Short mmCIF file of C-alpha atoms and ligand atoms in Angstrom, two decimals:
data_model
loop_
_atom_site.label_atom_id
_atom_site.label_comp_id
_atom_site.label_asym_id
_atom_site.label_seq_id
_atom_site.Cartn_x
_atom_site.Cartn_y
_atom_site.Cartn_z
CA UNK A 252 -35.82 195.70 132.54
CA UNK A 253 -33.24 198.53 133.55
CA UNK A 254 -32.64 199.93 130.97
CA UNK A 255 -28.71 201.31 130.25
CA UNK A 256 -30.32 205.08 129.36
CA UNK A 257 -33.20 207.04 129.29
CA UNK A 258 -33.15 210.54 127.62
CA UNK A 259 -33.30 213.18 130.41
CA UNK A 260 -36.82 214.84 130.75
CA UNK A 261 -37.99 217.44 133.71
CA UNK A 262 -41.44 218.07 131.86
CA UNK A 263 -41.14 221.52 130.57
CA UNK A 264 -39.63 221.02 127.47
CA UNK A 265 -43.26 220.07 125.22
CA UNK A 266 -44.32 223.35 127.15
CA UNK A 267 -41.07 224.92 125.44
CA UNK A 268 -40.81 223.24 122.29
CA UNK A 269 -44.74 224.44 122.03
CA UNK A 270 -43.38 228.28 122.26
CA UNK A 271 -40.49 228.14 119.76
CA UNK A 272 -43.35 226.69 117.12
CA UNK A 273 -45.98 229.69 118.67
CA UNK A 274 -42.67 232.29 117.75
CA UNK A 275 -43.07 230.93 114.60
CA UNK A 276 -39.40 230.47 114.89
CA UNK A 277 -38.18 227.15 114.31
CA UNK A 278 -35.38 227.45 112.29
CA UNK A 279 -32.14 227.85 113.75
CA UNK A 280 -30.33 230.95 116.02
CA UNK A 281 -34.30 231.86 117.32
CA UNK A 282 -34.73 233.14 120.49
CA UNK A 283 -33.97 229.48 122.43
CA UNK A 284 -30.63 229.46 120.97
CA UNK A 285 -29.88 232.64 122.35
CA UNK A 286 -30.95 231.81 125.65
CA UNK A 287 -29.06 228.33 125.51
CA UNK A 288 -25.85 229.88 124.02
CA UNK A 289 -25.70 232.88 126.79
CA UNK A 290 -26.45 230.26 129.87
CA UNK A 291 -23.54 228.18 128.60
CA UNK A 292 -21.38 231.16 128.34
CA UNK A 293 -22.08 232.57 131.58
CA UNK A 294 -21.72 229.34 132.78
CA UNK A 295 -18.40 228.10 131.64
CA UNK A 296 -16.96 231.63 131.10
CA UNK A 297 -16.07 230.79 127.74
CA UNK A 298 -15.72 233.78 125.11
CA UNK A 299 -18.72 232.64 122.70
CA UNK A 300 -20.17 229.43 122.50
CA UNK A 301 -21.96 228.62 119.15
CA UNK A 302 -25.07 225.87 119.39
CA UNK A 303 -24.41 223.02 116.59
CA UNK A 304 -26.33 220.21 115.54
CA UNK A 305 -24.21 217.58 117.22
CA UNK A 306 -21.06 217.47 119.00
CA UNK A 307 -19.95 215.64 115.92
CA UNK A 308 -20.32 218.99 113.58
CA UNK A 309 -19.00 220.95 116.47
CA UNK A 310 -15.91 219.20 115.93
CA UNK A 311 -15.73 219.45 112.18
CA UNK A 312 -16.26 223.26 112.97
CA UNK A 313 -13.24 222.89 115.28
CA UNK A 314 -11.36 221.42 112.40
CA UNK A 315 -12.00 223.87 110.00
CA UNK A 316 -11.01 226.70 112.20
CA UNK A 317 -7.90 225.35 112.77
CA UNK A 318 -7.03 224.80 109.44
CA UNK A 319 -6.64 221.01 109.28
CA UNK A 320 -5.43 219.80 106.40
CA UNK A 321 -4.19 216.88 104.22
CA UNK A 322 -0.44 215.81 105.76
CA UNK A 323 -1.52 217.14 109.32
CA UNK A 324 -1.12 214.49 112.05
CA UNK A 325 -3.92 215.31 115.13
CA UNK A 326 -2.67 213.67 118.13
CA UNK A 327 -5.77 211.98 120.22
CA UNK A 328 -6.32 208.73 122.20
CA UNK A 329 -7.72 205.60 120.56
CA UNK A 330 -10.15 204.71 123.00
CA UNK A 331 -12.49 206.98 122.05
CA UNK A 332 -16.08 207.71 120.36
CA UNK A 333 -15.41 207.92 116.09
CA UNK A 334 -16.32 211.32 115.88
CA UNK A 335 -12.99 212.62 117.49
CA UNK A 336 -11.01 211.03 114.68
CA UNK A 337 -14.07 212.00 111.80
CA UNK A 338 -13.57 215.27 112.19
CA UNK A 339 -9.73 215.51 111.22
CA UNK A 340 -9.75 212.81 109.01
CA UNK A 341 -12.19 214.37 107.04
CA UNK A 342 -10.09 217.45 106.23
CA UNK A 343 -7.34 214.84 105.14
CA UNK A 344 -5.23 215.10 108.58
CA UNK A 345 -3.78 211.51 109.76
CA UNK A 346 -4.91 210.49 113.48
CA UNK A 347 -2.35 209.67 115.55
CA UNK A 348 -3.45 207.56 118.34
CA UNK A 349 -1.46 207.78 122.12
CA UNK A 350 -2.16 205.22 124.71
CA UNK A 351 -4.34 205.52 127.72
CA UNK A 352 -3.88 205.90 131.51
CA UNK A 353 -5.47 202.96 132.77
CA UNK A 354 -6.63 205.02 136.32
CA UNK A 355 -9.31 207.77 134.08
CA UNK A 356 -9.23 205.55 130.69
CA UNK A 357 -7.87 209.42 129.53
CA UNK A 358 -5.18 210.00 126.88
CA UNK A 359 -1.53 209.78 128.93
CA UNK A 360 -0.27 212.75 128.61
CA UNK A 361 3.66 211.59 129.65
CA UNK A 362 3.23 209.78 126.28
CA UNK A 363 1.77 212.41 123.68
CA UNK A 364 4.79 214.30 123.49
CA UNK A 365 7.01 211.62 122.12
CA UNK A 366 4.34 211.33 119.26
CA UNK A 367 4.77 215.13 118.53
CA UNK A 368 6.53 215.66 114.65
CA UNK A 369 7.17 218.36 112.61
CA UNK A 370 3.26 217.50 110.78
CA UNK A 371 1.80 217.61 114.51
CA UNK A 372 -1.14 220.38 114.37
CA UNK A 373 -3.12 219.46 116.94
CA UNK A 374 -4.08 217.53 120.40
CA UNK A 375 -7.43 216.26 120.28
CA UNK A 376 -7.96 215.32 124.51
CA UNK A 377 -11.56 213.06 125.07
CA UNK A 378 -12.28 213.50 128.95
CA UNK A 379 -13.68 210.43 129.42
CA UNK A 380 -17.18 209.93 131.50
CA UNK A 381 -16.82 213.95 132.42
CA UNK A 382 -13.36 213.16 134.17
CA UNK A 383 -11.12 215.75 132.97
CA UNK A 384 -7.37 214.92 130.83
CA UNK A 385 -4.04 216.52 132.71
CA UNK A 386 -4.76 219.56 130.85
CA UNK A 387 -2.01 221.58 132.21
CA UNK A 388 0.10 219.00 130.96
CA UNK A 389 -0.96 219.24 127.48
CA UNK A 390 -1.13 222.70 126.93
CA UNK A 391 2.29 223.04 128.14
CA UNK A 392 3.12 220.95 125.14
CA UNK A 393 1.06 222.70 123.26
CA UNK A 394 2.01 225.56 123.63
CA UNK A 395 5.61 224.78 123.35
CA UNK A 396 5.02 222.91 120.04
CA UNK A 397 2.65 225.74 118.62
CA UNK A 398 -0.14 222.92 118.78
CA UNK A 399 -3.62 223.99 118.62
CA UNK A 400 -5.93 221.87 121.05
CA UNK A 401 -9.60 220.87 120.48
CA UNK A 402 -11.02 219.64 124.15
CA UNK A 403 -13.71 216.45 122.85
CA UNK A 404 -15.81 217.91 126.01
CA UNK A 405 -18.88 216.05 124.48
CA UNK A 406 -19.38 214.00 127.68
CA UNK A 407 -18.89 216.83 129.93
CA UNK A 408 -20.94 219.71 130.52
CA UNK A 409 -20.93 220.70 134.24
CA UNK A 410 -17.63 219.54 134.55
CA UNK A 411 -14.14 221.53 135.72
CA UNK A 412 -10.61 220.56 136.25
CA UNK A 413 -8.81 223.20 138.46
CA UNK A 414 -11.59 225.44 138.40
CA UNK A 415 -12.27 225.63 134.84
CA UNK A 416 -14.94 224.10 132.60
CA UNK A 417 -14.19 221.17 130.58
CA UNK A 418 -14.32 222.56 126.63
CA UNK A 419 -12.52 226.01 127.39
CA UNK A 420 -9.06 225.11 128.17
CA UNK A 421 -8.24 224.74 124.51
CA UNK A 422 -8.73 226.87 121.86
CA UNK A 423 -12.14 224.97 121.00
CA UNK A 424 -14.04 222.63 123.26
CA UNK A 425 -17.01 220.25 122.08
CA UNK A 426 -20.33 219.65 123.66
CA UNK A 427 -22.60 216.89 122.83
CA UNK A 428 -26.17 217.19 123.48
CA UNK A 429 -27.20 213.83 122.25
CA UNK A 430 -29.93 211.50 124.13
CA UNK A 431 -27.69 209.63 125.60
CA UNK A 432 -25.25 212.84 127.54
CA UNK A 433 -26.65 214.15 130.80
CA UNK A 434 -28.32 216.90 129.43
CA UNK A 435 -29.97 216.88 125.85
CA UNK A 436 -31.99 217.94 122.88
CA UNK A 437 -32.02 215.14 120.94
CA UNK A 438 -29.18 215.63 118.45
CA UNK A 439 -27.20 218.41 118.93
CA UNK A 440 -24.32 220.24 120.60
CA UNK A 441 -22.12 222.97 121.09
CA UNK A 442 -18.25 224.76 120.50
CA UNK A 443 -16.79 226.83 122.92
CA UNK A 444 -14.52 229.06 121.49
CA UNK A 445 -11.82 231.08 123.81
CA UNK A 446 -10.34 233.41 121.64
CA UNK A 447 -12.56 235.76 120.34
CA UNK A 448 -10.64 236.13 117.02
CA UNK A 449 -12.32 233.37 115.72
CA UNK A 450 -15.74 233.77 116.61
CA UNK A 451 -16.97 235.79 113.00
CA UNK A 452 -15.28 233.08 110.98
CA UNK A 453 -17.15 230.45 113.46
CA UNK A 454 -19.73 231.72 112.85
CA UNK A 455 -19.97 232.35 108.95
CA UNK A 456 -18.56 228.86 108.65
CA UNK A 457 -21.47 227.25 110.46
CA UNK A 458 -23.96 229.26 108.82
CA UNK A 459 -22.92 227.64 104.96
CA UNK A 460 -20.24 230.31 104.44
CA UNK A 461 -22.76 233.24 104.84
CA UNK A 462 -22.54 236.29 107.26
CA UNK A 463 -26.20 235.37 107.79
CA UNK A 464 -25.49 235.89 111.79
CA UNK A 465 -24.25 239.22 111.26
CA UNK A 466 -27.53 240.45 108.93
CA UNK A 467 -30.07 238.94 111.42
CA UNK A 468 -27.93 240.84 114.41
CA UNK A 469 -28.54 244.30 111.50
CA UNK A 470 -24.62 244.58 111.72
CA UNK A 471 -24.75 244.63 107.16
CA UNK A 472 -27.69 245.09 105.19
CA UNK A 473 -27.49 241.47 102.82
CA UNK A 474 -25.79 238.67 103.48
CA UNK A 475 -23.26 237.31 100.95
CA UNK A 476 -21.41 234.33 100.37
CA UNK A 477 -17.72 234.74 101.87
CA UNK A 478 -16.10 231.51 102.78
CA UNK A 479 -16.24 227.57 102.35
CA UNK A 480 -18.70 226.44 105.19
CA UNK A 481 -22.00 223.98 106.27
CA UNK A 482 -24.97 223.91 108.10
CA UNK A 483 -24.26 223.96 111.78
CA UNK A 484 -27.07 225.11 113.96
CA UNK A 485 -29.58 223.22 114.91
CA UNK A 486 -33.84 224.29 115.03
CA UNK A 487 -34.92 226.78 117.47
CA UNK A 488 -37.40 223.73 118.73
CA UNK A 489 -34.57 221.00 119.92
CA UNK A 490 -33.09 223.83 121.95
CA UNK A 491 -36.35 224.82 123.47
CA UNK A 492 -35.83 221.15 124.73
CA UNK A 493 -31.94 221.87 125.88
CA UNK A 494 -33.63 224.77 127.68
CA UNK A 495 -35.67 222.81 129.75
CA UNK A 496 -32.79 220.73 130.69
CA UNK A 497 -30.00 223.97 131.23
CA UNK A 498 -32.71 225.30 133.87
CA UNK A 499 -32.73 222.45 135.82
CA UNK A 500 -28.59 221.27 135.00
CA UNK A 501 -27.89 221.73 138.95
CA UNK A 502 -30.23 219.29 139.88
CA UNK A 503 -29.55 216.66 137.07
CA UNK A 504 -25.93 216.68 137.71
CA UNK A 505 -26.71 216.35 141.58
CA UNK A 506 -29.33 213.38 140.76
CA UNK A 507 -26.53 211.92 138.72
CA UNK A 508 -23.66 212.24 141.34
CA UNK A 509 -25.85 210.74 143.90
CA UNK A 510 -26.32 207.30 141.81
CA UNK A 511 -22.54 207.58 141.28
CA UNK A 512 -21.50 207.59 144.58
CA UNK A 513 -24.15 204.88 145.39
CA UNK A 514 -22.46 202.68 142.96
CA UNK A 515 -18.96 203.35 144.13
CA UNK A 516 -20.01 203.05 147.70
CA UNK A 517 -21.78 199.45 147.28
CA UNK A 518 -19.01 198.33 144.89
CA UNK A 519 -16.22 198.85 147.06
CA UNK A 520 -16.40 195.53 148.63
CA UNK A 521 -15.58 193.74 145.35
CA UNK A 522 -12.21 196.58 144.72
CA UNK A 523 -11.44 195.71 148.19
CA UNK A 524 -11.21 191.69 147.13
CA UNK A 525 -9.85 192.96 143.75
CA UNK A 526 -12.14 191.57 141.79
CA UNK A 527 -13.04 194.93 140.06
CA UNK A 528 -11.23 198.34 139.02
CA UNK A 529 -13.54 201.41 139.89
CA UNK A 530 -13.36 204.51 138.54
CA UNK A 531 -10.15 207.07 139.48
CA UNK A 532 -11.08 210.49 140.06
CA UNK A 533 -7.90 212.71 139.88
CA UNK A 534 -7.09 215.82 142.47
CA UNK A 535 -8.71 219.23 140.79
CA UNK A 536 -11.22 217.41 138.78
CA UNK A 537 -15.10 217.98 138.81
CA UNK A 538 -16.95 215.12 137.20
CA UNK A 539 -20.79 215.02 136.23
CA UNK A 540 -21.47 212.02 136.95
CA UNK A 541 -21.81 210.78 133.01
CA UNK A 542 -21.39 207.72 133.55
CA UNK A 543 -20.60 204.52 135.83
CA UNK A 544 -17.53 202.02 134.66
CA UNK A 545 -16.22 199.17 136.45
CA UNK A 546 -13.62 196.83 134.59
CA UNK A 547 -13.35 193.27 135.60
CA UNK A 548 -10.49 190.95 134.79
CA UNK A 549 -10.89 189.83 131.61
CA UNK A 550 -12.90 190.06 128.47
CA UNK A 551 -14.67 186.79 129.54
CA UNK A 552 -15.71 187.22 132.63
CA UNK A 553 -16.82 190.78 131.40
CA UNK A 554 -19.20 188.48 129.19
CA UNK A 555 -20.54 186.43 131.84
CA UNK A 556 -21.11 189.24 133.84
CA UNK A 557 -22.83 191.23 131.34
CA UNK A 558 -25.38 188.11 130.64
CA UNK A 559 -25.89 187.29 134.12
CA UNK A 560 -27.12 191.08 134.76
CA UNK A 561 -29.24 190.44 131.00
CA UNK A 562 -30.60 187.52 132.76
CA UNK A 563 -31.67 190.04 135.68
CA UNK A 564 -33.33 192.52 133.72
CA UNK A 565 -30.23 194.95 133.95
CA UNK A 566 -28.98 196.82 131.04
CA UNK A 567 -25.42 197.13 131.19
CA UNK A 568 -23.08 197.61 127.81
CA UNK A 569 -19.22 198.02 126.75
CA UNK A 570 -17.23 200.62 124.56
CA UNK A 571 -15.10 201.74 122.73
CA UNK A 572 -13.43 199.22 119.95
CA UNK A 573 -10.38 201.05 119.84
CA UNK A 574 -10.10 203.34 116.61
CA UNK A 575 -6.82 201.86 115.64
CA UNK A 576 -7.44 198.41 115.49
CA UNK A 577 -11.14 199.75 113.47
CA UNK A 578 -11.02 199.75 109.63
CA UNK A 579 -11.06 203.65 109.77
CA UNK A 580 -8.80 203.59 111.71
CA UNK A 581 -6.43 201.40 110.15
CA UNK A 582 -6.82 203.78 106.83
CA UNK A 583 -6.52 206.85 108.23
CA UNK A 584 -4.45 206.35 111.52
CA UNK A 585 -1.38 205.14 113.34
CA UNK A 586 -1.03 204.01 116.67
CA UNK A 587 2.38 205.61 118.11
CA UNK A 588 3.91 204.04 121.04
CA UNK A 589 3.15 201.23 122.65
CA UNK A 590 -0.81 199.80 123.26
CA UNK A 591 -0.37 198.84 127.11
CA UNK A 592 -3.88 199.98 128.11
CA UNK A 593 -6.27 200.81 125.30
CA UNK A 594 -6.80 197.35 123.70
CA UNK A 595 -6.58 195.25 127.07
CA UNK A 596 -8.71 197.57 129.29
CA UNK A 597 -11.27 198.32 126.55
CA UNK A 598 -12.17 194.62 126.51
CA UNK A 599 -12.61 194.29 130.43
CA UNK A 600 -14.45 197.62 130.99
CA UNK A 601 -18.31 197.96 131.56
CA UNK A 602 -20.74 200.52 131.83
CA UNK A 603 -23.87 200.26 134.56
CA UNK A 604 -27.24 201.83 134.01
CA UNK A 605 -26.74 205.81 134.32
CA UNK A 606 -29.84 208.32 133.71
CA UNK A 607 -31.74 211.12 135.36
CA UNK A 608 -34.75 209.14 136.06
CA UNK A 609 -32.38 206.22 137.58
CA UNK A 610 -33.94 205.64 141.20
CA UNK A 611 -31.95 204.86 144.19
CA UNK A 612 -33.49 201.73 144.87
CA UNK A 613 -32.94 200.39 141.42
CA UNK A 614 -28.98 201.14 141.88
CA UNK A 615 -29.39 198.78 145.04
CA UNK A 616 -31.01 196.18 143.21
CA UNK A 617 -27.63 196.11 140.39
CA UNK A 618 -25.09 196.60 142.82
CA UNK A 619 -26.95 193.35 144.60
CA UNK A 620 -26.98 191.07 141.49
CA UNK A 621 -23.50 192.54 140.27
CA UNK A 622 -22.32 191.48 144.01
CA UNK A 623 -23.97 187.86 143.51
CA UNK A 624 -22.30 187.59 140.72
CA UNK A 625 -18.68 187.86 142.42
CA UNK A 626 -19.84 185.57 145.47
CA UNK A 627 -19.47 188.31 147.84
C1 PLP B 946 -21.33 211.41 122.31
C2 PLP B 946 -19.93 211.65 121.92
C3 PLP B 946 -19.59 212.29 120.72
C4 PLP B 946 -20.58 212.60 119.64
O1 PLP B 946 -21.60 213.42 120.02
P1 PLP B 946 -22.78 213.73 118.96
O2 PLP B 946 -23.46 214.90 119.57
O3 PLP B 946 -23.63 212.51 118.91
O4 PLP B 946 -22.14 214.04 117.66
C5 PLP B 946 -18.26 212.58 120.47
N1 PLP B 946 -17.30 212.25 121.34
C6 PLP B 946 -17.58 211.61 122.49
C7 PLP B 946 -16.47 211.28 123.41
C8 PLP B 946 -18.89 211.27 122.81
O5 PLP B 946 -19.15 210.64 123.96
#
């Protein structure tokens, strides 16, 4: 069996996680943190990123700093993971969902501004499989709307549009570190933050309200309790695991981008006889290779397709029910504008095997059985 993913693993993390328990540091913001917080930093050029315990959290942190609250409306695509709507509806906001471009299954930004009203706080962009929104576009609206934006980056570290790194175009951006993202410690995450204004309260927010961060850095002599907050950061011994992963993020992305454009290369016949959409990547944008889609033409063939590769050992899955037509989502959203894309491409798009460890040959043997499938 294929399977759809394997958690990344180079082989230094037990050596790692083994160290963070010899520091006799395994709570959170030890001396792994630091060195996973500064890499991302220098990496994306963001202002301060903060490590969380899940992209999820990183979010709600998001929300709280940009004081969400009941009666807001947070603008964000429907085809999306839950946690980009969780977030805001949990501070009372209502998501407002805008449809999809069909070409990077990203929120279309000709249509968000039309779903702008006088409760509109913020845009909530997803950049779907590491493929970055038309973020020019939306921060021009932004900015002329006084909008903040919160970039759901979770699916993207590595990857730019125009230069810059997913998650710190807007004022927050969202990392997930989950198994299943290309580089991981389990559960966790991260928040880039680009103005530096808000790092303190960041930080005192994700460390239960405390300025905990500022008594361990000797910057006040006792820590007190000074705002509403939660418990954020994650142990010292999952991101002795991201470490592993951050030193070797060049050559995980490259491993990844190689089975991506082995996939696109070998399924080109089948776009050619349309028989299957492949994946759009737009001028300026850097992708990570997160992930490989395909959609076929219908929801049924999608579910003969998906059992024939079953049949064949091959591990391929669907997502996202869209959050508006979800229960949630029905409670605590509204779809504005017209569904064109979300609802019918969500039911014909498919995911293929993706993963660090994913060999060449095994990419050859899916394309194969995905191509006997078609009859070409
Ligand atoms: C994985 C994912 C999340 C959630 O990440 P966690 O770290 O598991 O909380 C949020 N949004 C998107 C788009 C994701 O792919």
């Amino acid at each position: 069996m294929i399977n759809f993913n394997v958690p990344p693993f180079t082989g230094k993390e037990i050596d790692y996680v083994r160290q963070a328990v010899e520091n006799q540091k395994i709570c959170g913001d030890g001396p792994y943190t630091k060195m996973c917080s500064e890499w991302i930093e220098q990496k994306t050029g963001t202002a301060k990123c903060l490590l969380t315990t899940s992209c999820t959290h990183a979010t709600e942190l998001a929300a709280l700093l940009a004081d969400i609250h009941e009666g807001d409306e947070v603008i964000m695509p429907s085809y999306t993971f839950v946690s980009t709507a969780d977030a805001f509806v949990l501070r009372g906001a209502k998501a407002v969902f805008v449809d999809i471009r069909p070409d990077t299954m990203n929120i279309d930004e000709k249509l968000i501004e039309a779903a702008v009203t006088p409760r509109t706080k913020a845009i909530v962009p997803m950049h779907y499989a590491g493929v970055a929104c038309e973020m020019d576009e939306i921060m021009r609206i932004a900015k002329a709307h006084s909008l903040m934006v919160i970039e759901d980056a979770a699916q993207c570290i590595m990857a730019s549009y125009k230069g810059k790194a997913l998650g710190t175009i807007g004022d927050f951006g969202c990392y997930s570190f989950h198994e299943t993202k290309n580089l991981s410690m389990g559960e966790g995450g991260a928040i880039l933050i680009k103005d530096g204004k808000y790092i303190e309260d960041a930080e005192i927010i994700r460390e239960k309200g405390t300025n905990r961060s500022q008594y361990y850095r000797g910057q006040v002599d006792k820590y007190r309790w000074l705002n509403y907050g939660s418990s954020y950061l994650p142990s010292d011994m999952n991101a002795a695991y991201l470490w592993a992963q951050l030193e070797l993020a060049n050559e995980i992305t490259d491993a990844r981008l190689e089975r991506w454009e082995q996939y696109n290369e070998q399924l080109q016949p089948l776009k050619e006889r349309g028989l299957l959409e492949l994946p759009h990547i737009p001028e300026g944008c850097v992708h990570n290779g997160h992930m490989y889609y395909a959609k076929a033409k219908d929801i049924e063939e999608r579910t003969r397709l998906l059992d024939f590769l079953k049949e064949n050992g091959i591990w391929s899955v669907f997502h996202y029910i869209p959050l508006h037509s979800s229960p949630a989502g029905i409670r605590f959203g509204e779809f504005r504008g017209e569904d064109r894309y979300t609802t019918a491409d969500s039911e014909r798009l498919f995911r293929l095997p993706m993963f660090y460890s994913l060999k060449e040959s095994e990419v050859d043997y899916i394309t194969g059985k995905v191509k006997e499938f078609y009859k070409v």
